[in-house]
Coordinates of C-alpha atoms and ligand atoms in Angstrom, one line a residue:
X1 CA 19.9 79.3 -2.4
X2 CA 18.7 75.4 -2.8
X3 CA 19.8 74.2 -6.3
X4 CA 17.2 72.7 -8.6
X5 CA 18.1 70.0 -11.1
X6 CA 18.1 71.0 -14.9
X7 CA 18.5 68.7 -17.9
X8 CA 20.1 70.2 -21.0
X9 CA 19.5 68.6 -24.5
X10 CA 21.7 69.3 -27.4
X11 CA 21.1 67.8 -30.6
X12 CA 22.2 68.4 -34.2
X13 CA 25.7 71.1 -33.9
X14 CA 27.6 69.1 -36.0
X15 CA 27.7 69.2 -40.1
X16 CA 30.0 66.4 -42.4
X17 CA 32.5 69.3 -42.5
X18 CA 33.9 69.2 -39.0
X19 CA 32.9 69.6 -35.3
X20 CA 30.8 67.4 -33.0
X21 CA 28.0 67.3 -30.5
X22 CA 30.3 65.9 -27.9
X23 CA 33.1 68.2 -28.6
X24 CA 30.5 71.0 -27.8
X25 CA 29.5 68.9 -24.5
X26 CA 32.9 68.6 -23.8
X27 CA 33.6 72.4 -24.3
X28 CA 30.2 73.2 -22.1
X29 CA 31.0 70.9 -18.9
X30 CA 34.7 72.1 -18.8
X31 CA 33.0 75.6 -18.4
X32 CA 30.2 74.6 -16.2
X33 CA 33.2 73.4 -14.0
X34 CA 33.6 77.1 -12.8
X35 CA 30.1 77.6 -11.7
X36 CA 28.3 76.3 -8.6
X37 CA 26.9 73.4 -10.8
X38 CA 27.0 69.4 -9.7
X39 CA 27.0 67.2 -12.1
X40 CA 24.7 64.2 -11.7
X41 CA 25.5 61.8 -14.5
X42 CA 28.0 60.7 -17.3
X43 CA 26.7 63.4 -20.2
X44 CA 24.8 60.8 -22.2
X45 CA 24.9 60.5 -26.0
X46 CA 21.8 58.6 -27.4
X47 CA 21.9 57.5 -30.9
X48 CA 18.7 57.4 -32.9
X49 CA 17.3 55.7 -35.6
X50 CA 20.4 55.8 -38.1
X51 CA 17.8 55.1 -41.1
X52 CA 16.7 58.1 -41.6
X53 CA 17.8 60.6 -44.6
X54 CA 18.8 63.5 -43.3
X55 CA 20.5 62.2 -39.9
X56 CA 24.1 64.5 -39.4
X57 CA 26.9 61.7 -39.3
X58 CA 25.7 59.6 -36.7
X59 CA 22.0 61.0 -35.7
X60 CA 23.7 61.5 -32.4
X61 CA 22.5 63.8 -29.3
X62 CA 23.6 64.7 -26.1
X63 CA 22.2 65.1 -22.5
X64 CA 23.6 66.6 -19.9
X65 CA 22.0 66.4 -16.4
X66 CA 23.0 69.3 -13.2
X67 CA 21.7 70.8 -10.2
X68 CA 22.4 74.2 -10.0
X69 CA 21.2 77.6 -8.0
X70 CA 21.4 79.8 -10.8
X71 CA 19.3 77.8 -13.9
X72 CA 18.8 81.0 -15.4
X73 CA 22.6 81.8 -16.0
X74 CA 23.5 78.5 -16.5
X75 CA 21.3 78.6 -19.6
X76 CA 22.2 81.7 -21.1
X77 CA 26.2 80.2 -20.9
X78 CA 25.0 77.0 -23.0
X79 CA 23.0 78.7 -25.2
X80 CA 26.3 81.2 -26.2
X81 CA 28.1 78.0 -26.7
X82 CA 25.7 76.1 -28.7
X83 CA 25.2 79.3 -30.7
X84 CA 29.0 79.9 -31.4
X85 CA 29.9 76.3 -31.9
X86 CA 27.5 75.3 -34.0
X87 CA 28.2 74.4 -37.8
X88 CA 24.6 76.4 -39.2
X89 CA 27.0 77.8 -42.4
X90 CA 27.5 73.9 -43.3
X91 CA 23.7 73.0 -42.6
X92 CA 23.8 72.2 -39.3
X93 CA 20.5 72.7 -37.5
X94 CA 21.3 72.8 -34.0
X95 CA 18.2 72.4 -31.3
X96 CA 18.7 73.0 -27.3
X97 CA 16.2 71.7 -24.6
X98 CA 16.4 72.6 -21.2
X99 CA 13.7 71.1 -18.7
X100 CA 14.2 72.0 -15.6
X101 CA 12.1 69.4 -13.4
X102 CA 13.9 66.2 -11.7
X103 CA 10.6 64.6 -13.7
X104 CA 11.0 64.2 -17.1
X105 CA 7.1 65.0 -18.7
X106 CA 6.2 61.6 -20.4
X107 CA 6.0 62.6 -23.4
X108 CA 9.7 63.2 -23.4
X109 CA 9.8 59.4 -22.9
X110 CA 7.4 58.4 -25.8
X111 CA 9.3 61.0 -28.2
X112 CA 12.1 59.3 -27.4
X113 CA 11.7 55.9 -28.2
X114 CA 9.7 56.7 -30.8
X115 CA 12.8 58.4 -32.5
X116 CA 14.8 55.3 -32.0
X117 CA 12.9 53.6 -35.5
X118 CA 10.7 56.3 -36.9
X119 CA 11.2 59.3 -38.7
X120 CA 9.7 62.2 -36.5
X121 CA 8.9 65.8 -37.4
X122 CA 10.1 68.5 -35.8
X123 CA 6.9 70.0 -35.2
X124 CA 6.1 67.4 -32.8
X125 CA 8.9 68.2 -30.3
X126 CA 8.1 71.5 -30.8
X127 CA 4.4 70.7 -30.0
X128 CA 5.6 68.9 -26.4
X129 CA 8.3 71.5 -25.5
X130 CA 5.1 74.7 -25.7
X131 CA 2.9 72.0 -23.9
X132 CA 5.5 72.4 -21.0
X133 CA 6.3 76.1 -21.5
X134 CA 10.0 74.6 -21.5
X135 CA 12.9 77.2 -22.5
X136 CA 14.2 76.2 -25.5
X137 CA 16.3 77.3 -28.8
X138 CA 17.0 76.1 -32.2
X139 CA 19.2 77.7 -35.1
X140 CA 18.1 76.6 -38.9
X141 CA 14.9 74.9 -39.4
X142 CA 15.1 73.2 -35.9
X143 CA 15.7 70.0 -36.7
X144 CA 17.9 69.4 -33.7
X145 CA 14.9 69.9 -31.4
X146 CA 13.6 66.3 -31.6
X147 CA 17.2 64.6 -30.8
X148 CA 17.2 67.2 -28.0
X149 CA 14.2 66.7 -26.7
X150 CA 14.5 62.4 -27.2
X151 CA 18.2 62.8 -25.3
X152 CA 16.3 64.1 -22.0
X153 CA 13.4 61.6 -22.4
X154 CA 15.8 58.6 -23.4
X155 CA 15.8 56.0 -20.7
X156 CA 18.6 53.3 -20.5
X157 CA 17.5 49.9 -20.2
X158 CA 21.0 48.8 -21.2
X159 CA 24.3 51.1 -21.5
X160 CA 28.0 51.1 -22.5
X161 CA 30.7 54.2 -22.3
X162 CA 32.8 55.7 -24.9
X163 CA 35.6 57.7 -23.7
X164 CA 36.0 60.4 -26.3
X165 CA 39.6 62.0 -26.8
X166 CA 39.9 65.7 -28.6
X167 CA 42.1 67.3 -30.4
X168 CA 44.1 70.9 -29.8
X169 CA 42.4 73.1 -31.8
X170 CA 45.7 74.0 -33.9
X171 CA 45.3 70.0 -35.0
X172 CA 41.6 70.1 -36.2
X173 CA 41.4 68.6 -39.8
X174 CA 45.3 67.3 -39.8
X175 CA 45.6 63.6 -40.2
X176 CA 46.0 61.6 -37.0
X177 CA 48.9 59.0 -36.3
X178 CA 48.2 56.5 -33.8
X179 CA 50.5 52.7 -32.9
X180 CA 48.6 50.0 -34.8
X181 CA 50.2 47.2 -32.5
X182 CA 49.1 49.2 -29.5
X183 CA 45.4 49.7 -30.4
X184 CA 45.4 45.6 -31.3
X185 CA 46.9 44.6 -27.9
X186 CA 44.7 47.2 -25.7
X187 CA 41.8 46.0 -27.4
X188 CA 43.0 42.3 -26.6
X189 CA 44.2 43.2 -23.0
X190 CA 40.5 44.4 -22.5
X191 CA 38.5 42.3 -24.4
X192 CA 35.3 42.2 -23.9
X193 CA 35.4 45.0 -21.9
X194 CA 35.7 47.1 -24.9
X195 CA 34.7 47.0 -28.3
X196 CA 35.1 47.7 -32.0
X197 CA 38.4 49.4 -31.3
X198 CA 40.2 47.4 -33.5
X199 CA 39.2 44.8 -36.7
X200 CA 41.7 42.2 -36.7
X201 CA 40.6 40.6 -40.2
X202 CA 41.2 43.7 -42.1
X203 CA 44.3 44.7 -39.6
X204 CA 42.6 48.0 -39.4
X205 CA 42.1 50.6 -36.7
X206 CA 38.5 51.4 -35.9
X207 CA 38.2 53.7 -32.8
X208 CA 39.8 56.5 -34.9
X209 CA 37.8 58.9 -37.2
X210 CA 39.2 60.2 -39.9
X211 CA 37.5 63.4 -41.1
X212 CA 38.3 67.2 -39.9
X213 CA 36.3 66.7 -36.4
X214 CA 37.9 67.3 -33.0
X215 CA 37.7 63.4 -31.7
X216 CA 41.3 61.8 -31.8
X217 CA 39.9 58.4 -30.8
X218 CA 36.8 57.2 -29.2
X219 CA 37.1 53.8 -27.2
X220 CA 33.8 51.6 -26.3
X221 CA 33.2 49.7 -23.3
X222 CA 31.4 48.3 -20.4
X223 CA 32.8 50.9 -17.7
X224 CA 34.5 54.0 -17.2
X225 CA 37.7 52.6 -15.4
X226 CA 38.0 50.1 -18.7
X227 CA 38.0 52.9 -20.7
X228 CA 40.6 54.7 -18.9
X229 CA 43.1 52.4 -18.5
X230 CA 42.5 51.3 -22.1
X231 CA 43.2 54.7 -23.5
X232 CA 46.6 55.0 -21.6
X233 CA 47.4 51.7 -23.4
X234 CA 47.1 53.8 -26.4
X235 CA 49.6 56.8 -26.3
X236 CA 49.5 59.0 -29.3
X237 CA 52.2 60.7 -30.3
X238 CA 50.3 63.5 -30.6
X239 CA 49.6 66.1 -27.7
X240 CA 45.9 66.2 -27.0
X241 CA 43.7 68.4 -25.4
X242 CA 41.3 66.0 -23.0
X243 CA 38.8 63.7 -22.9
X244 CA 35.2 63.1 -21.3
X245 CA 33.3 60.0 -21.2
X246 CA 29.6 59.2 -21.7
X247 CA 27.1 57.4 -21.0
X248 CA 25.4 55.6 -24.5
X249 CA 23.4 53.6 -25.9
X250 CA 26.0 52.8 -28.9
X251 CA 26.5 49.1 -29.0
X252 CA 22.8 48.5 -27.8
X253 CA 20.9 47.7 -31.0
X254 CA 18.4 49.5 -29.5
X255 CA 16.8 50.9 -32.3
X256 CA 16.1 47.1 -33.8
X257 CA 13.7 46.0 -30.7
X258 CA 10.8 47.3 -33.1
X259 CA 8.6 45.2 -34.7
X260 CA 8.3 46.5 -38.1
X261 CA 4.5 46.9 -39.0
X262 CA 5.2 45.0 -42.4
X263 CA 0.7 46.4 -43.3
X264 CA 2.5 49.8 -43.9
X265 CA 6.4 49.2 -44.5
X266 CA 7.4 52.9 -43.9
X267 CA 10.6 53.8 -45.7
X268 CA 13.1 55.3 -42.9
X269 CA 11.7 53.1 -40.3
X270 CA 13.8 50.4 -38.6
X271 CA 13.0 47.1 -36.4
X272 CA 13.1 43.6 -37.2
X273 CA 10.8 41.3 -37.7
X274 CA 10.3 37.2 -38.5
X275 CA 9.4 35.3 -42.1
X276 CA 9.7 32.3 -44.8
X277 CA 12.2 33.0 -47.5
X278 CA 10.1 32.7 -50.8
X279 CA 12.8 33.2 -53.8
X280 CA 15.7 32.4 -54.0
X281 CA 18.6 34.8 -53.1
X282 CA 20.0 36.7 -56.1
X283 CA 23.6 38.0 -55.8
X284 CA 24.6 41.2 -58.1
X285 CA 27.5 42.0 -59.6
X286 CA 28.5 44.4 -56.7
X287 CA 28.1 41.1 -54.8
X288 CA 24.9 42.3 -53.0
X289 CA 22.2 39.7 -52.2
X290 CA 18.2 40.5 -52.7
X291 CA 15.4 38.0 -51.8
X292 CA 12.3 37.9 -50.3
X293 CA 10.7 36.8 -47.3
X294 CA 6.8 36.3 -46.8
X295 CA 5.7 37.8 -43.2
X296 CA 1.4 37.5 -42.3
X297 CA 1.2 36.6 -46.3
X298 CA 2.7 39.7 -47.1
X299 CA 6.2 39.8 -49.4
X300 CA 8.9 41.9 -48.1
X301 CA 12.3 42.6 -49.6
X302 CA 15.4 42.7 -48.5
X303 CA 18.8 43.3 -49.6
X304 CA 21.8 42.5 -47.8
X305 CA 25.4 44.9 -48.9
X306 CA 28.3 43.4 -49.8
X307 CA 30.5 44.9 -46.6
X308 CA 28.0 43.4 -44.1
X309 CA 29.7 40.1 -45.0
X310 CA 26.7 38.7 -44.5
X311 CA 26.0 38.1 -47.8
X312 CA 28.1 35.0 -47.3
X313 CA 25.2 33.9 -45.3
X314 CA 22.3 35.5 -47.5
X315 CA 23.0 33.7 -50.6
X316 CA 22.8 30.3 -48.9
X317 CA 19.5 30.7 -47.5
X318 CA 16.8 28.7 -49.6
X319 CA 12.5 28.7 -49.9
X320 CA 11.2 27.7 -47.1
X321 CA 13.8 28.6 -44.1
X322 CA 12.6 31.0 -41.3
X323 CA 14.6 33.1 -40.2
X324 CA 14.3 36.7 -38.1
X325 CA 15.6 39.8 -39.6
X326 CA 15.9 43.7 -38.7
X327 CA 17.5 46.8 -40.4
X328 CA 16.1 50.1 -42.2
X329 CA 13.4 50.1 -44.8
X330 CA 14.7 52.2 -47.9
X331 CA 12.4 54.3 -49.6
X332 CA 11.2 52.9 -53.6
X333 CA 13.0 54.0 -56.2
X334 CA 11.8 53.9 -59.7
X335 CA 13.0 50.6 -60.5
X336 CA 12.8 48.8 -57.5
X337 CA 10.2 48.5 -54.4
X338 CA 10.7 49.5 -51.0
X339 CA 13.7 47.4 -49.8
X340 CA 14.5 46.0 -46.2
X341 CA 18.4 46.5 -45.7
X342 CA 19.5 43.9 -43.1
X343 CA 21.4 44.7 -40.4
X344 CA 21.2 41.4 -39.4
X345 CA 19.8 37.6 -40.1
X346 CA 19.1 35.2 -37.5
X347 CA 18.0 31.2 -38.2
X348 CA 15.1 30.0 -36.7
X349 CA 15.1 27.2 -39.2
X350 CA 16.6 25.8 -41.9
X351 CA 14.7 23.9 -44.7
X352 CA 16.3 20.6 -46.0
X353 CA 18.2 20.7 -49.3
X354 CA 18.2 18.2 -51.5
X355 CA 18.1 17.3 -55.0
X356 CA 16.7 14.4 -57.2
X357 CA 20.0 12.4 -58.2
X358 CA 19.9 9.0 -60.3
X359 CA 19.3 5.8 -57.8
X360 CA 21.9 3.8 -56.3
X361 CA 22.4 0.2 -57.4
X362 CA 22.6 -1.1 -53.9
X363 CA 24.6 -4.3 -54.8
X364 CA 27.5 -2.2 -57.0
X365 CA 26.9 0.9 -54.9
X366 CA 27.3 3.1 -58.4
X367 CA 24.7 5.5 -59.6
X368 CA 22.8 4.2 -62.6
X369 CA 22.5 5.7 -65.8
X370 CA 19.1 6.6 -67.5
X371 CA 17.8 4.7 -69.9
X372 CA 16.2 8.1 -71.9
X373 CA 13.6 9.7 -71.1
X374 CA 11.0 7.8 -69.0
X375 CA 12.4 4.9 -69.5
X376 CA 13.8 4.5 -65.8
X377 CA 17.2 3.5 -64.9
X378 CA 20.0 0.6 -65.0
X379 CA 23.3 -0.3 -63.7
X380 CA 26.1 -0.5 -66.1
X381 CA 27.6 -3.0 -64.2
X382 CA 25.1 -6.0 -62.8
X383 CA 21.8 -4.4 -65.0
X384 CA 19.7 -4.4 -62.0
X385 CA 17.3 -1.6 -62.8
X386 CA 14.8 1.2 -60.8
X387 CA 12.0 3.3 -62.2
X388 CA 12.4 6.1 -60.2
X389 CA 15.3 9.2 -59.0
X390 CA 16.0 9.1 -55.4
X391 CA 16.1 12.4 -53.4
X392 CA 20.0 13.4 -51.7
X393 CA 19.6 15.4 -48.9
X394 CA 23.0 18.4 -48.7
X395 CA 24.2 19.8 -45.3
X396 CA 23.2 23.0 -45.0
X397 CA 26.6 25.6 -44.6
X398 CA 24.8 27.9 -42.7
X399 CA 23.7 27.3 -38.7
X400 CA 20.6 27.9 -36.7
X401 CA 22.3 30.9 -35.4
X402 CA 22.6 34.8 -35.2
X403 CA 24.7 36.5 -38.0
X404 CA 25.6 40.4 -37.7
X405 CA 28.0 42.3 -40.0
X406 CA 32.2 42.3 -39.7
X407 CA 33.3 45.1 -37.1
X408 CA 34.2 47.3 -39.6
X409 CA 30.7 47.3 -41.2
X410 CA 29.3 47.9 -37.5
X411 CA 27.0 51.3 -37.2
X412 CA 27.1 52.7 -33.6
X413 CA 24.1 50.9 -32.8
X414 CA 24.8 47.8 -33.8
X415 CA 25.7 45.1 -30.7
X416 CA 28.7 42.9 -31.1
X417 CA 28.4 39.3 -30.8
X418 CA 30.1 39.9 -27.1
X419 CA 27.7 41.6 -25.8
X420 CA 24.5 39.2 -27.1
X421 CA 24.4 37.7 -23.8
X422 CA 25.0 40.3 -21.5
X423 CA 22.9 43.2 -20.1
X424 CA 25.2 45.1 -18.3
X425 CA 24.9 47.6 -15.1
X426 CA 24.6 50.7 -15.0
X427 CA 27.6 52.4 -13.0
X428 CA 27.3 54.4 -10.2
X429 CA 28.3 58.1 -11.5
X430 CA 31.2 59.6 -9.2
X431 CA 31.7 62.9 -10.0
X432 CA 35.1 62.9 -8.3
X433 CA 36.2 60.4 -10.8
X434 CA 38.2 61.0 -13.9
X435 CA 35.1 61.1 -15.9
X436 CA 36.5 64.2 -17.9
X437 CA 40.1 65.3 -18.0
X438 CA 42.1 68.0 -19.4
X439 CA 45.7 67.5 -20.4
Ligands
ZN1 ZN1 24.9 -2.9 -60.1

């Protein structure tokens, strides 16, 4: 019998109280490894737009693309899994997508990046998958059905890998022990072919969760060999169960290439867009920093949080300098409009700062004192005199330059500074590699 290709879409499985998309993945392909099945890419896990309100921890889906002669089959086994792994009793709302064609309907595409800024309602996946007469399933209110559908439709115009390690199932919600010196020098033996696995400001461990789900560690990179020499250099103590690597868009700041329509300035929407400051930054006592920027004569608001760090760079910014932003728009609340939260703030250009300062005596090179009000100025030394203040110009402390947030403040989306410049390839999938492993 000839095989026929069949995309599976998984979306919302997980719930804050413990398991994970990816575990689930990890648990199908390791049984899909006993059927007649080829696998035909990395499983991918797409992140969408984080700004939204009711996203599960990290608005995270999975794709997993097969050829196999027996679709039917193969679909009743996911489904059983996706049904007894899901979290539904801790408001999970689990969707599954299968399309079963090697092309993907457009509208998969358009769903897609739509969901990377824009809050989308169910009913509109649903409307596509009827559209196809795709087979399809959802547990709750079916929520899960857009990530689902957007994972299928998601096309990669830049990628990285995250090798995700899991847990025994007798370890699930004990705390996790792992070498801090040896995270530090794997992540500086493979810099910057990995990333965020380590913050070496704040000393801190960052490829290690620390809630009751089944991931041990997760380390970031550019390629799956990186990844698993990289996760030998980091040797738990503790036995573990496998790992699989996928495919992502984690580290892409995809969902930032919008350009925020700044006429409507929908709350849960991200993207970025370019303005003139107009007030002057306020800092809270939280250490937060709001101000304003005017963008086609229309005032937006933005707020920059105090763990960014970037407020450093927000509270220096003055009337008149343009500068490129992008982030989430929060909803209004009663007190306060709908706010812009940066993600980040880039320079374009910086106004000069200066102030009006008393005039120089050019022969004692002193400043002179007033004489009172409009009645100019003189030199205490020679009496020379001058009617007017001169203008100082101040350096600036901030650059013409890109600022994002400290490592530890970075969301899965966001792109480290390292990867700014780079675009990089997609790998050839092997399925012979050691793309999933079992301890
Ligand atoms: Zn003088």
């Amino acid at each position: 019998m000839s095989k026929q290709i069949l995309h599976i879409g998984i979306d919302d499985t997980d719930s804050p109280k413990g398991m994970c998309t990816t575990f689930l993945a990890y648990k199908i392909i390791n049984r899909l490894k006993k059927e007649n099945v080829d696998f035909l890419d990395f499983p991918n896990l797409v992140r969408f737009n984080p700004n939204i309100p009711w996203k599960t921890r990290g608005n995270g889906a999975v794709g997993i693309k097969i050829s196999t002669s027996n679709p039917k089959k193969i679909k009743n086994l996911v489904k059983k899994f996706v049904k007894q792994y899901s979290d539904v009793k801790n408001g999970a709302n689990p969707g599954l997508v299968f399309c079963q064609d090697e092309n993907i309907p457009d509208e998969f595409l358009k769903l897609s990046s739509d969901a990377m800024w824009k809050l989308i309602h169910r009913n509109e996946a649903k409307k596509i998958l009827s559209k196809y007469n795709l087979d399809f399933f959802y547990l709750g209110n079916g929520q899960g059905l857009i990530g689902a559908t957007s994972v299928i439709g998601y096309n990669f115009e830049d990628q990285t890998y995250e090798l995700l390690s899991y847990r025994k199932p007798s370890e699930f919600g004990k705390k996790r022990f792992l070498d801090k010196g040896k995270v530090k020098r794997m992540q500086e033996k493979t810099y910057p072919k990995t990333f965020n696995s380590f913050d070496p400001k704040k000393n801190k461990v960052l490829l290690m969760p620390h809630g009751p789900d089944p991931v041990f560690y997760g380390v970031r990179g550019e390629d799956s060999m990186t990844l698993i020499s990289a996760s030998k250099m980091i040797q738990p103590k503790e036995k573990l169960d496998g790992y699989l690597i996928f495919k992502s868009n984690q580290g892409t700041g995809d969902h930032l290439k919008n350009e925020i329509d700044v006429n409507n300035f929908l709350p849960y929407t991200s993207g970025k867009l370019q303005g003139i400051v107009d007030s002057r930054p306020i800092v809270t006592k939280g250490g937060h920093v709001f101000f304003s920027i005017i963008v086609k004569n229309i005032k937006i608001h933005c707020a920059v949080y105090k763990p960014t760090r970037i407020t450093d760079i927000a509270k220096e910014l003055i009337v008149g300098d343009k500068i490129k932003v992008g982030g989430g728009i929060r909803k209004a609340t009663k007190t306060l409009p709908r706010i812009l939260n940066l993600e980040f703030i880039q320079i374009l250009n910086l106004e000069k700062k200066s102030k009006l300062v008393n005039p120089l005596c050019q022969k004692c090179q002193k400043h002179m004192k007033s004489k009172g009000k409009n009645q100019g100025f003189q030199c205490v030394h020679c009496k020379n005199t001058s009617a007017y203040k001169t203008r100082h110009f101040i350096t600036r402390s901030i650059k013409k330059q890109l600022y994002i947030p400290d490592v530890s403040a970075h969301r899965h989306l966001t792109k480290p500074v390292q990867r700014m410049k780079q675009k990089s390839k997609s790998e050839k999938f092997n399925p012979n590699s050691s793309w999933i492993s079992n301890f």
